């Protein structure tokens, strides 16, 4: 199965995880802890969830060169940003200023950290699981 197809499917799983995380934050964490603690908790939970998805997915991809793991993270980040801005503008009709306000650390918001985790999670998980191929001849042999 194609790595891009796998990465797309996993991103959809991350999207579902993010939606569940948002519902948990709104229904449980906000009433229990207030705005700042709920946002911090939600950001940490989503980051851990993304890392867990990446960790579980590594064997499905097999050993890949570090560059490919980083490209998967970049792909996930690109899809996330496209979704956030597309959904925010086209569906929710939010102003650009409102959309960009989510990209700060104000009021306990950890969204920029979540984006960094999204970018790095595939590579970090692959490194931790020992599934990053050495560069050079080994990577070329796999393709031939």
Short mmCIF file of C-alpha atoms in Angstrom, two decimals:
data_model
loop_
_atom_site.label_atom_id
_atom_site.label_comp_id
_atom_site.label_asym_id
_atom_site.label_seq_id
_atom_site.Cartn_x
_atom_site.Cartn_y
_atom_site.Cartn_z
CA UNK A 1 0.00 0.00 0.00
CA UNK A 2 1.26 3.45 -0.94
CA UNK A 3 2.83 5.51 1.89
CA UNK A 4 0.81 8.61 0.90
CA UNK A 5 -2.42 6.61 1.10
CA UNK A 6 -1.44 5.28 4.52
CA UNK A 7 -0.45 8.75 5.72
CA UNK A 8 -3.79 10.15 4.50
CA UNK A 9 -5.76 7.49 6.33
CA UNK A 10 -3.81 8.11 9.51
CA UNK A 11 -4.39 11.84 9.22
CA UNK A 12 -8.14 11.18 9.05
CA UNK A 13 -7.75 9.17 12.26
CA UNK A 14 -5.90 12.12 13.81
CA UNK A 15 -8.69 14.45 12.65
CA UNK A 16 -11.27 12.24 14.38
CA UNK A 17 -9.08 12.17 17.48
CA UNK A 18 -8.88 15.98 17.41
CA UNK A 19 -12.66 16.26 17.14
CA UNK A 20 -13.16 13.89 20.08
CA UNK A 21 -10.56 15.88 22.01
CA UNK A 22 -12.47 19.09 21.30
CA UNK A 23 -15.73 17.56 22.52
CA UNK A 24 -14.01 16.30 25.67
CA UNK A 25 -12.57 19.78 26.27
CA UNK A 26 -15.92 21.53 25.80
CA UNK A 27 -18.13 19.07 27.70
CA UNK A 28 -15.85 17.92 30.51
CA UNK A 29 -12.59 19.83 30.89
CA UNK A 30 -13.93 23.39 30.61
CA UNK A 31 -16.68 22.96 33.21
CA UNK A 32 -14.33 21.12 35.57
CA UNK A 33 -11.15 23.19 35.26
CA UNK A 34 -11.89 26.48 33.51
CA UNK A 35 -10.51 27.93 30.28
CA UNK A 36 -6.74 27.91 30.77
CA UNK A 37 -6.41 24.48 32.39
CA UNK A 38 -8.86 22.98 29.86
CA UNK A 39 -6.88 24.36 26.92
CA UNK A 40 -3.57 23.16 28.33
CA UNK A 41 -4.97 19.71 29.14
CA UNK A 42 -6.60 19.44 25.74
CA UNK A 43 -3.39 20.43 23.94
CA UNK A 44 -1.34 17.90 25.89
CA UNK A 45 -3.92 15.13 25.34
CA UNK A 46 -4.08 15.77 21.60
CA UNK A 47 -0.29 15.87 21.32
CA UNK A 48 -0.01 12.55 23.16
CA UNK A 49 -2.75 11.12 20.93
CA UNK A 50 -0.92 12.15 17.76
CA UNK A 51 2.31 10.62 19.06
CA UNK A 52 0.43 7.42 19.88
CA UNK A 53 -1.06 7.24 16.37
CA UNK A 54 2.42 7.71 14.90
CA UNK A 55 3.90 5.11 17.28
CA UNK A 56 1.27 2.53 16.36
CA UNK A 57 1.59 3.29 12.63
CA UNK A 58 5.35 2.88 12.31
CA UNK A 59 5.28 -0.92 11.74
CA UNK A 60 2.58 -0.46 9.08
CA UNK A 61 4.96 1.70 7.04
CA UNK A 62 8.04 -0.44 7.68
CA UNK A 63 11.54 0.98 7.72
CA UNK A 64 11.84 4.21 5.74
CA UNK A 65 14.60 6.78 5.30
CA UNK A 66 14.43 9.69 7.75
CA UNK A 67 13.50 12.01 4.88
CA UNK A 68 10.31 10.02 4.20
CA UNK A 69 9.31 10.07 7.87
CA UNK A 70 9.79 13.84 7.86
CA UNK A 71 7.72 14.14 4.66
CA UNK A 72 4.88 12.23 6.30
CA UNK A 73 4.95 14.73 9.16
CA UNK A 74 5.01 17.63 6.71
CA UNK A 75 2.08 16.07 4.86
CA UNK A 76 0.10 15.73 8.11
CA UNK A 77 0.90 19.34 9.00
CA UNK A 78 -0.14 20.58 5.56
CA UNK A 79 -3.44 18.70 5.70
CA UNK A 80 -4.08 20.03 9.20
CA UNK A 81 -3.45 23.63 8.19
CA UNK A 82 -5.53 23.28 5.01
CA UNK A 83 -8.38 21.81 7.03
CA UNK A 84 -8.17 24.42 9.79
CA UNK A 85 -8.13 27.41 7.45
CA UNK A 86 -10.51 25.90 4.89
CA UNK A 87 -13.10 24.81 7.45
CA UNK A 88 -12.68 28.01 9.44
CA UNK A 89 -13.15 30.30 6.46
CA UNK A 90 -15.55 28.37 4.23
CA UNK A 91 -17.78 26.62 6.76
CA UNK A 92 -17.55 28.67 9.95
CA UNK A 93 -17.04 32.00 8.11
CA UNK A 94 -14.42 33.11 10.64
CA UNK A 95 -12.35 36.21 10.07
CA UNK A 96 -8.65 35.75 9.33
CA UNK A 97 -7.78 37.45 12.63
CA UNK A 98 -9.86 34.89 14.54
CA UNK A 99 -8.20 32.02 12.70
CA UNK A 100 -4.70 33.34 13.34
CA UNK A 101 -5.43 33.96 17.02
CA UNK A 102 -5.38 30.17 17.52
CA UNK A 103 -1.68 30.21 16.55
CA UNK A 104 -0.54 31.89 19.75
CA UNK A 105 0.11 30.57 23.24
CA UNK A 106 -2.32 33.03 24.84
CA UNK A 107 -4.72 31.83 27.53
CA UNK A 108 -3.27 28.34 27.76
CA UNK A 109 -3.61 27.62 24.05
CA UNK A 110 -1.12 24.94 22.98
CA UNK A 111 -2.18 24.70 19.32
CA UNK A 112 1.28 25.71 18.03
CA UNK A 113 2.77 22.86 20.10
CA UNK A 114 0.19 20.43 18.68
CA UNK A 115 1.24 21.49 15.17
CA UNK A 116 4.91 20.92 16.00
CA UNK A 117 4.05 17.46 17.36
CA UNK A 118 2.06 16.73 14.20
CA UNK A 119 5.09 17.63 12.09
CA UNK A 120 7.62 15.64 14.14
CA UNK A 121 5.58 12.67 15.37
CA UNK A 122 6.22 10.23 12.48
CA UNK A 123 9.98 10.79 12.53
CA UNK A 124 10.20 10.70 16.34
CA UNK A 125 8.11 7.52 16.56
CA UNK A 126 10.16 5.84 13.83
CA UNK A 127 13.41 6.78 15.58
CA UNK A 128 12.16 5.46 18.91
CA UNK A 129 11.07 2.20 17.26
CA UNK A 130 14.31 1.86 15.28
CA UNK A 131 12.58 2.03 11.89
CA UNK A 132 14.60 4.83 10.30
CA UNK A 133 16.74 3.43 7.50
CA UNK A 134 20.33 4.49 7.21
CA UNK A 135 20.81 6.87 4.31
CA UNK A 136 22.81 5.87 1.30
CA UNK A 137 22.93 2.46 -0.36
CA UNK A 138 20.41 0.78 1.92
CA UNK A 139 17.70 3.24 0.95
CA UNK A 140 18.50 2.82 -2.74
CA UNK A 141 18.39 -0.98 -2.55
CA UNK A 142 14.88 -0.90 -1.14
CA UNK A 143 13.61 0.92 -4.22
CA UNK A 144 15.16 -1.35 -6.81
#
